[in-house]
Short mmCIF file of C-alpha atoms in Angstrom, two decimals:
data_model
loop_
_atom_site.label_atom_id
_atom_site.label_comp_id
_atom_site.label_asym_id
_atom_site.label_seq_id
_atom_site.Cartn_x
_atom_site.Cartn_y
_atom_site.Cartn_z
CA UNK F 1 27.21 0.11 2.00
CA UNK F 2 23.65 1.42 1.79
CA UNK F 3 23.06 0.15 -1.77
CA UNK F 4 23.20 -3.46 -0.54
CA UNK F 5 20.10 -2.96 1.58
CA UNK F 6 17.94 -1.46 -1.14
CA UNK F 7 16.64 -4.77 -2.42
CA UNK F 8 16.55 -6.49 0.96
CA UNK F 9 13.00 -5.46 1.83
CA UNK F 10 11.59 -8.75 0.56
CA UNK F 11 13.14 -10.88 3.24
CA UNK F 12 11.00 -9.86 6.24
CA UNK F 13 7.81 -8.47 4.72
CA UNK F 14 5.75 -11.42 5.94
CA UNK F 15 5.61 -9.78 9.32
CA UNK F 16 3.62 -6.65 8.44
CA UNK F 17 0.22 -8.27 8.05
CA UNK F 18 -3.19 -6.79 8.84
CA UNK F 19 -5.99 -8.68 10.63
CA UNK F 20 -7.92 -9.59 7.43
CA UNK F 21 -4.90 -10.83 5.50
CA UNK F 22 -4.86 -14.44 4.42
CA UNK F 23 -1.55 -16.18 4.08
CA UNK F 24 0.04 -19.54 4.49
CA UNK F 25 0.68 -18.85 8.19
CA UNK F 26 -3.04 -18.64 8.96
CA UNK F 27 -4.89 -21.83 9.90
CA UNK F 28 -8.37 -22.55 8.61
CA UNK F 29 -9.80 -21.80 12.06
CA UNK F 30 -8.18 -18.36 12.07
CA UNK F 31 -9.53 -17.59 8.60
CA UNK F 32 -13.06 -18.66 9.56
CA UNK F 33 -12.65 -16.58 12.72
CA UNK F 34 -11.72 -13.56 10.60
CA UNK F 35 -14.91 -13.90 8.51
CA UNK F 36 -17.08 -14.47 11.62
CA UNK F 37 -15.58 -11.42 13.32
CA UNK F 38 -16.16 -9.32 10.18
CA UNK F 39 -19.74 -10.59 9.96
CA UNK F 40 -20.35 -9.76 13.64
CA UNK F 41 -19.06 -6.20 13.11
CA UNK F 42 -21.14 -5.78 9.92
CA UNK F 43 -24.30 -7.09 11.62
CA UNK F 44 -23.63 -4.79 14.59
CA UNK F 45 -23.25 -1.73 12.36
CA UNK F 46 -26.33 -2.62 10.30
CA UNK F 47 -28.38 -3.10 13.46
CA UNK F 48 -27.02 0.20 14.78
CA UNK F 49 -28.14 1.96 11.57
CA UNK F 50 -31.68 0.62 11.81
CA UNK F 51 -31.76 1.31 15.58
CA UNK F 52 -30.55 4.90 15.15
CA UNK F 53 -33.29 5.40 12.56
CA UNK F 54 -36.05 4.12 14.87
CA UNK F 55 -35.05 5.66 18.20
CA UNK F 56 -35.59 9.19 19.51
CA UNK F 57 -32.36 9.18 21.49
CA UNK F 58 -30.28 10.71 18.69
CA UNK F 59 -30.48 14.43 17.98
CA UNK F 60 -32.83 14.73 14.98
CA UNK F 61 -30.87 16.98 12.59
CA UNK F 62 -27.78 14.84 13.18
CA UNK F 63 -29.50 11.59 12.11
CA UNK F 64 -28.52 11.79 8.43
CA UNK F 65 -24.86 12.34 9.31
CA UNK F 66 -24.93 9.53 11.88
CA UNK F 67 -26.32 7.13 9.24
CA UNK F 68 -23.67 8.26 6.73
CA UNK F 69 -20.90 7.63 9.26
CA UNK F 70 -22.27 4.15 10.10
CA UNK F 71 -22.48 3.34 6.36
CA UNK F 72 -18.88 4.39 5.71
CA UNK F 73 -17.70 2.41 8.76
CA UNK F 74 -19.50 -0.70 7.50
CA UNK F 75 -18.00 -0.30 4.02
CA UNK F 76 -14.59 -0.22 5.69
CA UNK F 77 -15.37 -3.43 7.58
CA UNK F 78 -16.42 -5.14 4.34
CA UNK F 79 -13.27 -4.00 2.57
CA UNK F 80 -10.96 -5.31 5.27
CA UNK F 81 -12.60 -8.55 6.32
CA UNK F 82 -14.36 -9.72 3.13
CA UNK F 83 -12.40 -8.15 0.26
CA UNK F 84 -9.10 -8.39 2.19
CA UNK F 85 -7.91 -4.88 1.28
CA UNK F 86 -5.05 -4.68 3.77
CA UNK F 87 -1.63 -3.15 4.29
CA UNK F 88 -0.08 -6.31 2.85
CA UNK F 89 2.62 -5.56 0.27
CA UNK F 90 0.52 -7.63 -2.20
CA UNK F 91 -2.19 -5.06 -1.75
CA UNK F 92 -0.29 -1.83 -2.37
CA UNK F 93 -1.67 -1.46 -5.92
CA UNK F 94 -5.21 -2.34 -4.83
CA UNK F 95 -5.11 0.30 -2.07
CA UNK F 96 -3.87 2.97 -4.48
CA UNK F 97 -6.60 2.13 -7.00
CA UNK F 98 -9.16 2.23 -4.18
CA UNK F 99 -7.93 5.64 -3.05
CA UNK F 100 -8.32 6.97 -6.60
CA UNK F 101 -11.80 5.41 -6.84
CA UNK F 102 -12.87 7.04 -3.58
CA UNK F 103 -11.58 10.41 -4.85
CA UNK F 104 -13.67 10.12 -8.03
CA UNK F 105 -16.74 8.96 -6.11
CA UNK F 106 -16.51 11.93 -3.74
CA UNK F 107 -16.02 14.34 -6.65
CA UNK F 108 -19.08 12.98 -8.48
CA UNK F 109 -21.41 12.82 -5.45
CA UNK F 110 -20.45 15.97 -3.53
CA UNK F 111 -19.67 17.90 -6.71
CA UNK F 112 -23.12 17.16 -8.15
CA UNK F 113 -24.86 18.08 -4.90
CA UNK F 114 -22.87 21.30 -4.60
CA UNK F 115 -23.43 22.46 -8.19
CA UNK F 116 -27.13 21.54 -8.26
CA UNK F 117 -27.75 23.20 -4.89
CA UNK F 118 -26.42 26.49 -6.31
CA UNK F 119 -28.32 26.02 -9.57
CA UNK F 120 -31.57 25.52 -7.70
CA UNK F 121 -30.79 28.52 -5.54
CA UNK F 122 -30.27 30.77 -8.56
CA UNK F 123 -33.30 29.50 -10.51
CA UNK F 124 -36.34 31.68 -11.06
CA UNK F 125 -39.05 30.11 -8.82
CA UNK F 126 -41.56 28.03 -10.79
CA UNK F 127 -44.60 30.21 -10.00
CA UNK F 128 -42.65 33.28 -11.12
CA UNK F 129 -41.71 31.52 -14.37
CA UNK F 130 -45.34 30.63 -15.05
CA UNK F 131 -46.41 34.24 -14.42
CA UNK F 132 -43.75 35.55 -16.81
CA UNK F 133 -44.94 33.21 -19.59
CA UNK F 134 -48.50 34.41 -19.42
CA UNK H 1 23.96 6.41 -23.56
CA UNK H 2 27.20 4.53 -23.99
CA UNK H 3 27.39 1.50 -26.24
CA UNK H 4 28.57 -0.41 -23.16
CA UNK H 5 25.07 -0.17 -21.57
CA UNK H 6 23.31 -1.30 -24.75
CA UNK H 7 25.42 -4.43 -24.89
CA UNK H 8 24.54 -5.35 -21.28
CA UNK H 9 22.42 -8.50 -21.10
CA UNK H 10 19.33 -6.80 -19.67
CA UNK H 11 19.55 -2.99 -20.06
CA UNK H 12 15.85 -2.37 -19.25
CA UNK H 13 15.72 -4.76 -16.29
CA UNK H 14 12.94 -6.87 -17.79
CA UNK H 15 14.26 -10.14 -16.37
CA UNK H 16 13.29 -11.23 -12.86
CA UNK H 17 15.45 -9.69 -10.16
CA UNK H 18 18.09 -11.89 -8.56
CA UNK H 19 16.70 -11.16 -5.06
CA UNK H 20 13.84 -13.28 -3.81
CA UNK H 21 12.06 -16.19 -5.43
CA UNK H 22 10.56 -15.62 -8.89
CA UNK H 23 6.86 -14.86 -8.64
CA UNK H 24 6.89 -15.21 -4.89
CA UNK H 25 4.07 -13.33 -3.14
CA UNK H 26 6.44 -12.57 -0.28
CA UNK H 27 8.32 -9.90 -2.24
CA UNK H 28 5.63 -8.29 -4.43
CA UNK H 29 5.14 -4.59 -3.94
CA UNK H 30 8.78 -4.11 -3.02
CA UNK H 31 10.17 -3.96 -6.53
CA UNK H 32 11.94 -7.25 -6.06
CA UNK H 33 11.38 -10.87 -7.03
CA UNK H 34 10.07 -10.39 -10.57
CA UNK H 35 6.48 -10.18 -11.73
CA UNK H 36 3.66 -10.73 -9.22
CA UNK H 37 1.97 -14.14 -9.17
CA UNK H 38 -1.00 -14.49 -11.52
CA UNK H 39 -3.53 -14.60 -8.62
CA UNK H 40 -2.47 -11.08 -7.61
CA UNK H 41 -2.57 -9.74 -11.17
CA UNK H 42 -6.01 -11.25 -11.88
CA UNK H 43 -7.39 -9.87 -8.62
CA UNK H 44 -5.93 -6.42 -9.39
CA UNK H 45 -7.42 -6.33 -12.88
CA UNK H 46 -10.86 -7.30 -11.61
CA UNK H 47 -10.56 -4.78 -8.77
CA UNK H 48 -10.04 -2.01 -11.38
CA UNK H 49 -13.25 -3.17 -13.10
CA UNK H 50 -15.12 -3.14 -9.78
CA UNK H 51 -13.93 0.37 -9.03
CA UNK H 52 -15.25 1.58 -12.41
CA UNK H 53 -18.53 -0.12 -11.54
CA UNK H 54 -18.54 1.71 -8.20
CA UNK H 55 -17.98 5.02 -10.04
CA UNK H 56 -21.02 4.23 -12.20
CA UNK H 57 -23.06 3.61 -9.04
CA UNK H 58 -21.71 6.88 -7.60
CA UNK H 59 -23.23 8.71 -10.59
CA UNK H 60 -26.59 7.06 -9.89
CA UNK H 61 -26.29 7.96 -6.19
CA UNK H 62 -25.55 11.57 -7.18
CA UNK H 63 -28.57 11.63 -9.51
CA UNK H 64 -30.78 10.23 -6.70
CA UNK H 65 -29.51 12.76 -4.19
CA UNK H 66 -30.03 15.65 -6.62
CA UNK H 67 -33.52 14.53 -7.76
CA UNK H 68 -34.69 13.33 -4.35
CA UNK H 69 -37.03 16.29 -3.72
CA UNK H 70 -38.40 16.45 -7.29
CA UNK H 71 -41.48 14.30 -6.63
CA UNK H 72 -43.73 16.28 -9.09
CA UNK H 73 -46.55 16.24 -6.56
CA UNK H 74 -46.36 12.43 -6.34
CA UNK H 75 -45.54 10.18 -3.39
CA UNK H 76 -42.36 10.76 -1.39
CA UNK H 77 -39.84 8.22 -0.11
CA UNK H 78 -41.30 8.53 3.38
CA UNK H 79 -44.74 7.48 2.11
CA UNK H 80 -43.50 4.63 -0.13
CA UNK H 81 -40.73 2.61 1.49
CA UNK H 82 -41.25 -0.23 3.94
CA UNK H 83 -38.18 -0.46 6.19
CA UNK H 84 -39.01 -3.99 7.38
CA UNK H 85 -38.68 -5.24 3.84
CA UNK H 86 -35.32 -3.40 3.54
CA UNK H 87 -34.10 -4.96 6.79
CA UNK H 88 -34.88 -8.50 5.53
CA UNK H 89 -33.21 -7.77 2.17
CA UNK H 90 -30.13 -6.47 4.02
CA UNK H 91 -29.98 -9.60 6.17
CA UNK H 92 -30.20 -11.85 3.10
CA UNK H 93 -27.39 -10.04 1.29
CA UNK H 94 -25.15 -9.85 4.35
CA UNK H 95 -25.61 -13.58 5.06
CA UNK H 96 -24.91 -14.40 1.40
CA UNK H 97 -21.68 -12.37 1.46
CA UNK H 98 -20.61 -14.41 4.53
CA UNK H 99 -21.42 -17.76 2.88
CA UNK H 100 -19.52 -16.61 -0.21
CA UNK H 101 -16.48 -16.00 2.06
CA UNK H 102 -16.98 -19.49 3.52
CA UNK H 103 -17.10 -20.90 -0.03
CA UNK H 104 -13.75 -19.27 -0.84
CA UNK H 105 -12.26 -20.90 2.29
CA UNK H 106 -13.73 -24.26 1.14
CA UNK H 107 -12.08 -23.75 -2.26
CA UNK H 108 -8.81 -23.07 -0.42
CA UNK H 109 -9.28 -26.45 1.31
CA UNK H 110 -10.18 -28.13 -2.04
CA UNK H 111 -13.41 -29.48 -0.51
CA UNK H 112 -15.91 -30.10 -3.30
CA UNK H 113 -18.76 -30.81 -0.87
CA UNK H 114 -18.46 -27.62 1.21
CA UNK H 115 -17.73 -25.47 -1.85
CA UNK H 116 -20.97 -26.57 -3.47
CA UNK H 117 -22.97 -26.28 -0.21
CA UNK H 118 -21.79 -22.72 0.51
CA UNK H 119 -22.19 -21.61 -3.09
CA UNK H 120 -25.73 -23.01 -3.14
CA UNK H 121 -26.52 -21.12 0.10
CA UNK H 122 -25.04 -17.94 -1.39
CA UNK H 123 -27.20 -18.33 -4.47
CA UNK H 124 -30.40 -19.06 -2.51
CA UNK H 125 -29.86 -16.00 -0.27
CA UNK H 126 -29.16 -13.86 -3.33
CA UNK H 127 -32.33 -15.22 -4.95
CA UNK H 128 -34.34 -14.39 -1.81
CA UNK H 129 -32.96 -10.86 -1.99
CA UNK H 130 -33.96 -10.48 -5.66
CA UNK H 131 -37.43 -11.88 -4.97
CA UNK H 132 -38.02 -9.34 -2.22
CA UNK H 133 -36.76 -6.53 -4.39
CA UNK H 134 -38.96 -7.51 -7.39
CA UNK H 135 -41.96 -7.78 -5.05
CA UNK H 136 -41.27 -4.30 -3.73
CA UNK H 137 -40.91 -2.86 -7.25
CA UNK H 138 -44.18 -4.51 -8.35
CA UNK H 139 -46.04 -3.16 -5.33
CA UNK H 140 -44.70 0.35 -6.06
CA UNK H 141 -45.84 0.14 -9.70
CA UNK H 142 -49.26 -1.13 -8.62
CA UNK H 143 -49.60 1.86 -6.29
CA UNK H 144 -48.98 4.22 -9.23
CA UNK H 145 -45.40 4.95 -8.19
CA UNK H 146 -43.58 3.51 -11.19
CA UNK H 147 -40.39 4.93 -12.67
CA UNK H 148 -42.33 7.31 -14.93
CA UNK H 149 -44.19 9.02 -12.04
CA UNK H 150 -41.50 11.55 -11.06
CA UNK H 151 -37.80 12.35 -11.38
CA UNK H 152 -37.36 11.05 -7.83
CA UNK H 153 -38.85 7.65 -8.71
CA UNK H 154 -36.91 7.44 -12.01
CA UNK H 155 -33.63 7.89 -10.16
CA UNK H 156 -34.73 5.44 -7.45
CA UNK H 157 -35.59 2.67 -9.93
CA UNK H 158 -32.38 3.29 -11.87
CA UNK H 159 -30.12 3.09 -8.83
CA UNK H 160 -31.76 0.21 -6.98
CA UNK H 161 -32.71 -1.59 -10.20
CA UNK H 162 -29.13 -1.42 -11.48
CA UNK H 163 -27.95 -3.03 -8.23
CA UNK H 164 -30.64 -5.72 -8.66
CA UNK H 165 -29.47 -6.42 -12.21
CA UNK H 166 -25.91 -6.83 -10.89
CA UNK H 167 -27.10 -9.30 -8.24
CA UNK H 168 -29.08 -11.27 -10.88
CA UNK H 169 -26.04 -11.45 -13.15
CA UNK H 170 -23.99 -12.53 -10.07
CA UNK H 171 -26.42 -15.40 -9.44
CA UNK H 172 -25.98 -16.61 -13.05
CA UNK H 173 -22.21 -16.34 -12.70
CA UNK H 174 -22.41 -18.27 -9.41
CA UNK H 175 -24.30 -21.08 -11.17
CA UNK H 176 -21.60 -21.38 -13.81
CA UNK H 177 -18.91 -21.41 -11.07
CA UNK H 178 -20.66 -24.32 -9.30
CA UNK H 179 -20.82 -26.21 -12.59
CA UNK H 180 -17.16 -25.51 -13.39
CA UNK H 181 -15.96 -26.62 -9.94
CA UNK H 182 -18.06 -29.76 -10.31
CA UNK H 183 -17.01 -30.63 -13.87
CA UNK H 184 -13.39 -29.37 -13.97
CA UNK H 185 -12.30 -29.50 -10.35
CA UNK H 186 -10.08 -26.97 -8.56
CA UNK H 187 -7.92 -26.02 -11.53
CA UNK H 188 -5.91 -22.84 -11.17
CA UNK H 189 -7.81 -20.91 -13.90
CA UNK H 190 -11.14 -21.89 -12.35
CA UNK H 191 -9.94 -20.72 -8.93
CA UNK H 192 -8.94 -17.38 -10.45
CA UNK H 193 -12.45 -17.02 -11.95
CA UNK H 194 -13.88 -17.79 -8.54
CA UNK H 195 -11.63 -15.15 -6.95
CA UNK H 196 -13.16 -12.59 -9.35
CA UNK H 197 -16.67 -13.82 -8.58
CA UNK H 198 -16.14 -13.49 -4.82
CA UNK H 199 -14.75 -9.96 -5.24
CA UNK H 200 -17.84 -9.08 -7.36
CA UNK H 201 -20.26 -10.50 -4.78
CA UNK H 202 -18.62 -8.75 -1.80
CA UNK H 203 -18.49 -5.46 -3.74
CA UNK H 204 -22.25 -5.71 -4.43
CA UNK H 205 -22.84 -5.91 -0.71
CA UNK H 206 -20.80 -2.73 -0.21
CA UNK H 207 -23.00 -0.96 -2.76
CA UNK H 208 -26.07 -2.25 -0.91
CA UNK H 209 -24.75 -0.75 2.36
CA UNK H 210 -24.83 2.63 0.59
CA UNK H 211 -28.34 1.97 -0.76
CA UNK H 212 -29.99 0.85 2.44
CA UNK H 213 -28.34 3.60 4.49
CA UNK H 214 -28.89 6.55 2.16
CA UNK H 215 -31.86 5.63 -0.04
CA UNK H 216 -33.97 3.87 2.54
CA UNK H 217 -32.90 5.01 6.02
CA UNK H 218 -31.96 8.63 5.29
CA UNK H 219 -34.54 8.89 2.48
CA UNK H 220 -37.46 8.13 4.78
CA UNK H 221 -36.51 10.69 7.41
CA UNK H 222 -39.17 13.39 7.93
CA UNK H 223 -38.47 16.38 5.63
CA UNK H 224 -37.58 18.71 8.52
CA UNK H 225 -34.70 16.39 9.56
CA UNK H 226 -33.11 16.16 6.09
CA UNK H 227 -30.02 18.24 5.41
#
């Protein structure tokens, strides 16, 4: 009788919880610990960003990409430990909305850069334009 | 459709499901147990607003990235920005996001004293951040690098200034939350408002991570290292 099990999912969902999730089974100490751990990771990543920017140890042309990766990692840390975006069943709608938001953000940012790069490339250079107007 | 189905007590399944407890958070997201509790719905609605805010910031980020090199012969990011100031601003905002998290734990414990202490700390750190930012803006304007100098500076002031306006509005909101907790106690509707505030405050720190990484750290790289 498979139809009996279709609505049974609610009985044991308390077990699939992510590290940032708050619930009745977490003590105050564990919740404070979660925030402190998140803060430590965020501080570490921020310090890493500023360190990468000031040191000569990282390959120069890769610096911008390294800083972008550190920024995205820190945003992820903030989402999980401070905003509590987790794999909790409570959070399914929030995660879907976030995924759509990230899609739109990427379209806007990378789309603008892509289009404007090509526009600039196809533009008549400014000196040439001035000469033609004379 | 047969007339049998129309006469059924709940043909469109609008009533809470028999499985699970009504409104229990344990069964939300699984299509069982009826509507989600109000805390989840309020948080979701505010999250949608925050995502639209993030999309607005993404447009400003895109404008900054596109206009970054259009300095019209004026000063460049490398010549203007002081990374020490940025580091202190970042520390203030990160610490304030942590104290805001502590305040939400204090609200969970129904502790008036710690709620007010952590909210006050959050507000003071946010105020320190705004003070540093305003000081930086004033010094830029005094050096002749105001928003009207070049397309690069227009997009910089729009992006960073818009974040600053959000933080200022957040500080006002924080003040009203402190007053409401003090005057009305830990009522459910007040706690829902505070949930929205804490989401707002944490989201502002996420935007700032993008700003300090891309506008300040990547922006001040020497031109030959930029992509």
